[in-house]
Amino acid sequence: MTVEGAFVDVIRAIEKGSHSRSFAFSCKRRPMTARQPSIRSLQGLRGKTVSIGGPKDVTRIYLNRMLEPNGLKDSDVDLVYAGASSARLSSLESGAVDAAILPHGAISTSMGASAGLSIIGRTADYITDCHKMARW
């Protein structure tokens, strides 16, 4: 059992052979946020630097699910692992990365909007089978 937001720990435990089960699972509506005005859609990420949590983080799953229907793979972008969402936001605001998956509301709660950040996609638009993901 896990609190909302910590479900990635359950997924990791199950992947490593734990007999854990998750009885509650939620997909967050996380935005893919871009800094450059020239990036107007997910297709615009080809060749760009994208910040996610880590190689086994749930944001990697989100990224792959968002890129695939747009004709991209994660190998089409340069990945930077930043762990905490605050680090991803800072990297995006400073211009160190071109895009990042952030918690819902991160743009409005920081200087995001004034820094010229824009949402180019939302995870919930691409991940509609949360109940299947919970079986991992």
CSV table of N, CA and C in Angstrom, one decimal:
chain,number,residue,atom,x,y,z
A,1,MET,N,0.9,-1.2,0.0
A,1,MET,CA,0.0,0.0,0.0
A,1,MET,C,0.9,1.2,0.0
A,2,THR,N,0.5,2.2,-0.7
A,2,THR,CA,1.3,3.4,-0.8
A,2,THR,C,0.4,4.7,-0.8
A,3,VAL,N,1.0,5.8,-0.5
A,3,VAL,CA,0.2,7.0,-0.6
A,3,VAL,C,0.3,7.5,-2.0
A,4,GLU,N,-0.7,8.3,-2.4
A,4,GLU,CA,-0.7,8.8,-3.7
A,4,GLU,C,0.6,9.6,-4.0
A,5,GLY,N,1.1,9.3,-5.2
A,5,GLY,CA,2.4,10.0,-5.5
A,5,GLY,C,3.6,9.1,-5.3
A,6,ALA,N,3.5,8.1,-4.5
A,6,ALA,CA,4.6,7.2,-4.2
A,6,ALA,C,4.5,5.9,-4.9
A,7,PHE,N,3.6,5.8,-5.8
A,7,PHE,CA,3.3,4.5,-6.5
A,7,PHE,C,4.5,4.0,-7.2
A,8,VAL,N,5.4,4.8,-7.6
A,8,VAL,CA,6.6,4.4,-8.4
A,8,VAL,C,7.4,3.4,-7.5
A,9,ASP,N,7.4,3.6,-6.2
A,9,ASP,CA,8.1,2.6,-5.3
A,9,ASP,C,7.5,1.2,-5.4
A,10,VAL,N,6.2,1.2,-5.5
A,10,VAL,CA,5.5,-0.1,-5.6
A,10,VAL,C,5.9,-0.8,-7.0
A,11,ILE,N,5.9,0.0,-8.0
A,11,ILE,CA,6.2,-0.5,-9.4
A,11,ILE,C,7.7,-1.1,-9.3
A,12,ARG,N,8.6,-0.3,-8.7
A,12,ARG,CA,10.0,-0.8,-8.7
A,12,ARG,C,10.1,-2.1,-7.9
A,13,ALA,N,9.4,-2.2,-6.8
A,13,ALA,CA,9.4,-3.4,-5.9
A,13,ALA,C,8.9,-4.6,-6.7
A,14,ILE,N,7.8,-4.4,-7.5
A,14,ILE,CA,7.2,-5.5,-8.2
A,14,ILE,C,8.2,-5.9,-9.4
A,15,GLU,N,8.8,-4.9,-10.0
A,15,GLU,CA,9.8,-5.2,-11.1
A,15,GLU,C,11.0,-6.0,-10.6
A,16,LYS,N,11.3,-5.8,-9.3
A,16,LYS,CA,12.5,-6.6,-8.7
A,16,LYS,C,12.1,-7.9,-8.1
A,17,GLY,N,10.8,-8.3,-8.3
A,17,GLY,CA,10.4,-9.6,-7.8
A,17,GLY,C,9.6,-9.6,-6.5
A,18,SER,N,9.3,-8.5,-6.0
A,18,SER,CA,8.5,-8.5,-4.7
A,18,SER,C,7.1,-9.0,-5.0
A,19,HIS,N,6.5,-9.5,-4.0
A,19,HIS,CA,5.2,-10.0,-4.1
A,19,HIS,C,4.2,-8.9,-3.7
A,20,SER,N,4.6,-7.7,-3.7
A,20,SER,CA,3.8,-6.6,-3.4
A,20,SER,C,2.7,-6.4,-4.4
A,21,ARG,N,1.6,-5.9,-4.0
A,21,ARG,CA,0.5,-5.5,-4.8
A,21,ARG,C,0.1,-4.1,-4.5
A,22,SER,N,-0.4,-3.4,-5.6
A,22,SER,CA,-0.9,-2.1,-5.4
A,22,SER,C,-2.4,-2.2,-5.6
A,23,PHE,N,-3.1,-1.7,-4.6
A,23,PHE,CA,-4.6,-1.7,-4.8
A,23,PHE,C,-5.1,-0.4,-5.2
A,24,ALA,N,-4.3,0.6,-5.1
A,24,ALA,CA,-4.7,2.0,-5.5
A,24,ALA,C,-3.6,2.5,-6.4
A,25,PHE,N,-4.0,3.1,-7.5
A,25,PHE,CA,-3.1,3.6,-8.5
A,25,PHE,C,-3.7,4.8,-9.2
A,26,SER,N,-2.9,5.8,-9.4
A,26,SER,CA,-3.5,7.0,-10.1
A,26,SER,C,-2.5,7.5,-11.0
A,27,CYS,N,-2.9,8.0,-12.2
A,27,CYS,CA,-2.1,8.6,-13.2
A,27,CYS,C,-2.2,10.1,-13.0
A,28,LYS,N,-1.1,10.7,-12.8
A,28,LYS,CA,-1.1,12.2,-12.6
A,28,LYS,C,-1.2,12.9,-14.0
A,29,ARG,N,-1.7,14.0,-13.9
A,29,ARG,CA,-1.8,14.8,-15.2
A,29,ARG,C,-0.6,15.7,-15.2
A,30,ARG,N,0.5,15.1,-15.5
A,30,ARG,CA,1.8,15.9,-15.6
A,30,ARG,C,2.0,16.5,-17.0
A,31,PRO,N,2.3,17.8,-17.0
A,31,PRO,CA,2.6,18.4,-18.3
A,31,PRO,C,4.0,18.2,-18.8
A,32,MET,N,4.2,18.0,-20.1
A,32,MET,CA,5.5,18.1,-20.7
A,32,MET,C,5.6,19.6,-21.0
A,33,THR,N,6.6,20.2,-20.5
A,33,THR,CA,6.8,21.7,-20.5
A,33,THR,C,8.0,22.0,-21.3
A,34,ALA,N,7.9,23.0,-22.2
A,34,ALA,CA,9.0,23.4,-23.0
A,34,ALA,C,9.4,24.9,-22.8
A,35,ARG,N,10.6,25.2,-23.0
A,35,ARG,CA,11.1,26.6,-22.8
A,35,ARG,C,11.2,27.4,-24.1
A,36,GLN,N,11.7,26.8,-25.1
A,36,GLN,CA,11.9,27.5,-26.4
A,36,GLN,C,10.5,27.7,-27.1
A,37,PRO,N,10.3,28.9,-27.5
A,37,PRO,CA,9.0,29.2,-28.3
A,37,PRO,C,8.9,28.4,-29.6
A,38,SER,N,10.1,27.9,-30.1
A,38,SER,CA,10.1,27.2,-31.3
A,38,SER,C,9.5,25.8,-31.1
A,39,ILE,N,9.5,25.3,-29.9
A,39,ILE,CA,9.0,23.9,-29.6
A,39,ILE,C,7.5,24.1,-29.3
A,40,ARG,N,6.6,23.8,-30.2
A,40,ARG,CA,5.2,24.0,-30.0
A,40,ARG,C,4.4,22.7,-29.8
A,41,SER,N,5.1,21.5,-30.0
A,41,SER,CA,4.4,20.3,-29.9
A,41,SER,C,5.5,19.2,-29.5
A,42,LEU,N,5.0,18.0,-29.2
A,42,LEU,CA,5.9,16.9,-28.8
A,42,LEU,C,6.9,16.6,-30.0
A,43,GLN,N,6.4,16.7,-31.2
A,43,GLN,CA,7.2,16.4,-32.4
A,43,GLN,C,8.4,17.4,-32.4
A,44,GLY,N,8.3,18.5,-31.8
A,44,GLY,CA,9.4,19.5,-31.8
A,44,GLY,C,10.5,19.2,-30.9
A,45,LEU,N,10.4,18.1,-30.2
A,45,LEU,CA,11.4,17.6,-29.2
A,45,LEU,C,12.6,16.9,-29.9
A,46,ARG,N,12.4,16.5,-31.1
A,46,ARG,CA,13.5,15.7,-31.8
A,46,ARG,C,14.8,16.5,-31.7
A,47,GLY,N,15.8,15.9,-31.2
A,47,GLY,CA,17.2,16.5,-31.1
A,47,GLY,C,17.3,17.4,-29.9
A,48,LYS,N,16.3,17.6,-29.1
A,48,LYS,CA,16.3,18.5,-28.0
A,48,LYS,C,16.7,17.7,-26.7
A,49,THR,N,17.0,18.5,-25.6
A,49,THR,CA,17.3,17.9,-24.3
A,49,THR,C,16.1,17.9,-23.4
A,50,VAL,N,15.7,16.8,-22.9
A,50,VAL,CA,14.6,16.6,-22.1
A,50,VAL,C,15.0,16.1,-20.7
A,51,SER,N,14.5,16.7,-19.7
A,51,SER,CA,14.7,16.3,-18.3
A,51,SER,C,13.6,15.4,-17.8
A,52,ILE,N,14.0,14.2,-17.2
A,52,ILE,CA,13.1,13.4,-16.6
A,52,ILE,C,13.7,12.9,-15.2
A,53,GLY,N,12.9,12.2,-14.4
A,53,GLY,CA,13.4,11.8,-13.1
A,53,GLY,C,14.6,10.9,-13.1
A,54,GLY,N,14.6,9.9,-13.9
A,54,GLY,CA,15.7,9.0,-14.0
A,54,GLY,C,15.5,7.8,-14.9
A,55,PRO,N,16.4,7.0,-15.2
A,55,PRO,CA,16.3,5.9,-16.2
A,55,PRO,C,15.2,4.9,-15.8
A,56,LYS,N,14.9,4.8,-14.5
A,56,LYS,CA,13.8,3.8,-14.1
A,56,LYS,C,12.7,4.6,-13.4
A,57,ASP,N,12.6,5.9,-13.6
A,57,ASP,CA,11.6,6.7,-12.9
A,57,ASP,C,10.3,6.6,-13.8
A,58,VAL,N,9.2,6.8,-13.1
A,58,VAL,CA,7.9,6.8,-13.8
A,58,VAL,C,7.9,7.8,-14.9
A,59,THR,N,8.6,8.9,-14.8
A,59,THR,CA,8.6,9.9,-15.9
A,59,THR,C,9.2,9.4,-17.2
A,60,ARG,N,10.1,8.3,-17.1
A,60,ARG,CA,10.6,7.7,-18.3
A,60,ARG,C,9.4,6.9,-19.0
A,61,ILE,N,8.6,6.3,-18.2
A,61,ILE,CA,7.4,5.6,-18.8
A,61,ILE,C,6.5,6.6,-19.4
A,62,TYR,N,6.3,7.7,-18.7
A,62,TYR,CA,5.4,8.8,-19.2
A,62,TYR,C,6.0,9.3,-20.6
A,63,LEU,N,7.3,9.6,-20.6
A,63,LEU,CA,7.9,10.1,-21.8
A,63,LEU,C,7.8,9.2,-23.0
A,64,ASN,N,8.0,7.9,-22.8
A,64,ASN,CA,7.9,6.9,-23.9
A,64,ASN,C,6.5,6.9,-24.4
A,65,ARG,N,5.5,6.9,-23.5
A,65,ARG,CA,4.1,6.8,-23.9
A,65,ARG,C,3.7,8.1,-24.6
A,66,MET,N,4.3,9.2,-24.4
A,66,MET,CA,4.0,10.5,-25.0
A,66,MET,C,4.7,10.6,-26.4
A,67,LEU,N,5.9,10.1,-26.5
A,67,LEU,CA,6.7,10.3,-27.7
A,67,LEU,C,6.2,9.4,-28.8
A,68,GLU,N,5.9,8.1,-28.5
A,68,GLU,CA,5.6,7.1,-29.5
A,68,GLU,C,4.5,7.5,-30.4
A,69,PRO,N,3.3,8.0,-29.9
A,69,PRO,CA,2.3,8.3,-30.9
A,69,PRO,C,2.6,9.6,-31.7
A,70,ASN,N,3.7,10.2,-31.4
A,70,ASN,CA,4.1,11.4,-32.1
A,70,ASN,C,5.3,11.1,-33.0
A,71,GLY,N,5.6,9.8,-33.2
A,71,GLY,CA,6.6,9.4,-34.1
A,71,GLY,C,8.0,9.4,-33.6
A,72,LEU,N,8.2,9.5,-32.3
A,72,LEU,CA,9.5,9.7,-31.7
A,72,LEU,C,9.8,8.5,-30.7
A,73,LYS,N,11.0,8.3,-30.4
A,73,LYS,CA,11.5,7.4,-29.4
A,73,LYS,C,12.3,8.2,-28.4
A,74,ASP,N,12.6,7.6,-27.2
A,74,ASP,CA,13.4,8.4,-26.3
A,74,ASP,C,14.8,8.6,-26.8
A,75,SER,N,15.3,7.7,-27.8
A,75,SER,CA,16.6,7.9,-28.4
A,75,SER,C,16.6,9.1,-29.3
A,76,ASP,N,15.4,9.7,-29.7
A,76,ASP,CA,15.4,10.9,-30.5
A,76,ASP,C,15.6,12.2,-29.7
A,77,VAL,N,15.7,12.0,-28.4
A,77,VAL,CA,15.9,13.2,-27.5
A,77,VAL,C,17.1,12.9,-26.7
A,78,ASP,N,17.8,13.9,-26.2
A,78,ASP,CA,18.9,13.8,-25.2
A,78,ASP,C,18.3,13.8,-23.9
A,79,LEU,N,18.4,12.8,-23.1
A,79,LEU,CA,17.8,12.7,-21.7
A,79,LEU,C,18.8,13.2,-20.7
A,80,VAL,N,18.3,14.0,-19.7
A,80,VAL,CA,19.0,14.4,-18.6
A,80,VAL,C,18.2,14.0,-17.4
A,81,TYR,N,18.8,13.3,-16.4
A,81,TYR,CA,18.1,12.8,-15.2
A,81,TYR,C,18.3,13.8,-14.1
A,82,ALA,N,17.2,14.3,-13.6
A,82,ALA,CA,17.3,15.3,-12.5
A,82,ALA,C,16.6,14.9,-11.2
A,83,GLY,N,16.0,13.7,-11.2
A,83,GLY,CA,15.4,13.3,-9.9
A,83,GLY,C,14.2,14.1,-9.5
A,84,ALA,N,14.4,15.0,-8.6
A,84,ALA,CA,13.3,15.8,-8.0
A,84,ALA,C,12.7,16.7,-9.1
A,85,SER,N,11.4,16.9,-9.0
A,85,SER,CA,10.7,17.8,-10.0
A,85,SER,C,11.2,19.2,-9.8
A,86,SER,N,11.6,19.6,-8.6
A,86,SER,CA,12.2,21.0,-8.4
A,86,SER,C,13.5,21.2,-9.2
A,87,ALA,N,14.3,20.1,-9.3
A,87,ALA,CA,15.5,20.2,-10.1
A,87,ALA,C,15.2,20.3,-11.6
A,88,ARG,N,14.2,19.5,-12.0
A,88,ARG,CA,13.8,19.6,-13.4
A,88,ARG,C,13.3,21.0,-13.8
A,89,LEU,N,12.5,21.5,-12.9
A,89,LEU,CA,12.0,22.9,-13.1
A,89,LEU,C,13.1,23.9,-13.2
A,90,SER,N,14.0,23.8,-12.3
A,90,SER,CA,15.2,24.8,-12.3
A,90,SER,C,16.0,24.6,-13.5
A,91,SER,N,16.2,23.4,-14.0
A,91,SER,CA,17.0,23.2,-15.2
A,91,SER,C,16.3,23.8,-16.4
A,92,LEU,N,15.0,23.6,-16.4
A,92,LEU,CA,14.2,24.2,-17.5
A,92,LEU,C,14.2,25.7,-17.5
A,93,GLU,N,14.0,26.3,-16.3
A,93,GLU,CA,13.9,27.7,-16.2
A,93,GLU,C,15.3,28.4,-16.5
A,94,SER,N,16.4,27.7,-16.2
A,94,SER,CA,17.7,28.2,-16.5
A,94,SER,C,18.1,28.1,-17.9
A,95,GLY,N,17.4,27.2,-18.7
A,95,GLY,CA,17.7,27.0,-20.1
A,95,GLY,C,18.7,25.8,-20.2
A,96,ALA,N,19.0,25.1,-19.2
A,96,ALA,CA,19.9,24.0,-19.3
A,96,ALA,C,19.3,22.8,-20.1
A,97,VAL,N,18.0,22.7,-20.1
A,97,VAL,CA,17.3,21.7,-20.8
A,97,VAL,C,16.2,22.4,-21.6
A,98,ASP,N,15.7,21.7,-22.7
A,98,ASP,CA,14.7,22.3,-23.5
A,98,ASP,C,13.3,22.0,-23.1
A,99,ALA,N,13.1,20.9,-22.4
A,99,ALA,CA,11.8,20.4,-22.0
A,99,ALA,C,11.9,19.5,-20.8
A,100,ALA,N,10.8,19.4,-20.0
A,100,ALA,CA,10.8,18.5,-18.8
A,100,ALA,C,9.4,18.1,-18.5
A,101,ILE,N,9.3,16.9,-17.9
A,101,ILE,CA,8.0,16.5,-17.3
A,101,ILE,C,7.9,17.0,-15.9
A,102,LEU,N,6.9,17.8,-15.6
A,102,LEU,CA,6.8,18.4,-14.3
A,102,LEU,C,5.5,18.1,-13.6
A,103,PRO,N,5.4,18.3,-12.3
A,103,PRO,CA,4.1,18.1,-11.6
A,103,PRO,C,3.1,19.1,-12.1
A,104,HIS,N,1.8,18.7,-12.1
A,104,HIS,CA,0.8,19.6,-12.5
A,104,HIS,C,0.8,20.8,-11.6
A,105,GLY,N,0.8,22.0,-12.2
A,105,GLY,CA,0.8,23.2,-11.5
A,105,GLY,C,2.1,23.8,-11.3
A,106,ALA,N,3.2,23.2,-11.7
A,106,ALA,CA,4.6,23.7,-11.5
A,106,ALA,C,4.8,25.0,-12.2
A,107,ILE,N,4.2,25.2,-13.4
A,107,ILE,CA,4.4,26.4,-14.1
A,107,ILE,C,3.7,27.6,-13.4
A,108,SER,N,2.6,27.4,-12.9
A,108,SER,CA,1.9,28.5,-12.2
A,108,SER,C,2.4,28.8,-10.8
A,109,THR,N,3.1,27.8,-10.2
A,109,THR,CA,3.5,28.0,-8.8
A,109,THR,C,5.0,28.5,-8.7
A,110,SER,N,5.7,28.6,-9.8
A,110,SER,CA,7.0,29.1,-9.8
A,110,SER,C,7.0,30.3,-10.8
A,111,MET,N,8.2,30.6,-11.2
A,111,MET,CA,8.3,31.7,-12.2
A,111,MET,C,8.0,31.2,-13.6
A,112,GLY,N,7.6,30.0,-13.7
A,112,GLY,CA,7.4,29.3,-15.0
A,112,GLY,C,6.7,30.1,-16.0
A,113,ALA,N,5.6,30.6,-15.8
A,113,ALA,CA,4.9,31.4,-16.8
A,113,ALA,C,5.7,32.6,-17.2
A,114,SER,N,6.3,33.3,-16.3
A,114,SER,CA,7.0,34.5,-16.6
A,114,SER,C,8.3,34.2,-17.3
A,115,ALA,N,8.8,32.9,-17.2
A,115,ALA,CA,10.1,32.5,-17.8
A,115,ALA,C,9.8,32.0,-19.2
A,116,GLY,N,8.6,32.1,-19.7
A,116,GLY,CA,8.2,31.7,-21.0
A,116,GLY,C,8.0,30.2,-21.3
A,117,LEU,N,7.7,29.5,-20.2
A,117,LEU,CA,7.5,28.1,-20.3
A,117,LEU,C,6.1,27.8,-20.9
A,118,SER,N,6.0,26.8,-21.7
A,118,SER,CA,4.6,26.5,-22.2
A,118,SER,C,4.4,24.9,-22.2
A,119,ILE,N,3.2,24.5,-22.1
A,119,ILE,CA,2.9,23.1,-22.0
A,119,ILE,C,2.7,22.6,-23.4
A,120,ILE,N,3.4,21.6,-23.8
A,120,ILE,CA,3.3,21.0,-25.2
A,120,ILE,C,2.6,19.6,-25.2
A,121,GLY,N,2.2,19.1,-24.0
A,121,GLY,CA,1.6,17.8,-23.9
A,121,GLY,C,1.3,17.5,-22.5
A,122,ARG,N,0.3,16.7,-22.2
A,122,ARG,CA,0.0,16.2,-20.9
A,122,ARG,C,-0.1,14.7,-20.8
A,123,THR,N,0.5,14.1,-19.8
A,123,THR,CA,0.6,12.7,-19.7
A,123,THR,C,-0.8,12.0,-19.7
A,124,ALA,N,-1.8,12.6,-19.1
A,124,ALA,CA,-3.1,12.0,-19.1
A,124,ALA,C,-3.7,11.9,-20.5
A,125,ASP,N,-3.2,12.6,-21.4
A,125,ASP,CA,-3.8,12.5,-22.8
A,125,ASP,C,-3.2,11.3,-23.5
A,126,TYR,N,-2.1,10.7,-23.0
A,126,TYR,CA,-1.4,9.6,-23.6
A,126,TYR,C,-1.5,8.3,-22.8
A,127,ILE,N,-1.7,8.5,-21.5
A,127,ILE,CA,-1.8,7.3,-20.6
A,127,ILE,C,-3.2,7.2,-20.1
A,128,THR,N,-3.9,6.3,-20.8
A,128,THR,CA,-5.4,6.1,-20.5
A,128,THR,C,-5.6,4.8,-19.9
A,129,ASP,N,-4.6,4.0,-19.6
A,129,ASP,CA,-4.8,2.6,-19.1
A,129,ASP,C,-4.1,2.4,-17.8
A,130,CYS,N,-4.3,3.3,-16.9
A,130,CYS,CA,-3.6,3.2,-15.6
A,130,CYS,C,-3.9,1.9,-14.9
A,131,HIS,N,-5.0,1.3,-15.1
A,131,HIS,CA,-5.3,0.0,-14.4
A,131,HIS,C,-4.4,-1.1,-14.9
A,132,LYS,N,-4.0,-1.0,-16.2
A,132,LYS,CA,-3.0,-2.0,-16.7
A,132,LYS,C,-1.6,-1.8,-16.1
A,133,MET,N,-1.3,-0.5,-16.0
A,133,MET,CA,0.1,-0.2,-15.5
A,133,MET,C,0.2,-0.7,-14.1
A,134,ALA,N,-0.8,-0.7,-13.3
A,134,ALA,CA,-0.8,-1.2,-11.9
A,134,ALA,C,-0.4,-2.6,-11.8
A,135,ARG,N,-0.5,-3.4,-12.9
A,135,ARG,CA,-0.2,-4.8,-12.8
A,135,ARG,C,1.3,-5.1,-13.0
A,136,TRP,N,2.1,-4.1,-13.2
A,136,TRP,CA,3.6,-4.3,-13.4
A,136,TRP,C,4.2,-5.0,-12.3
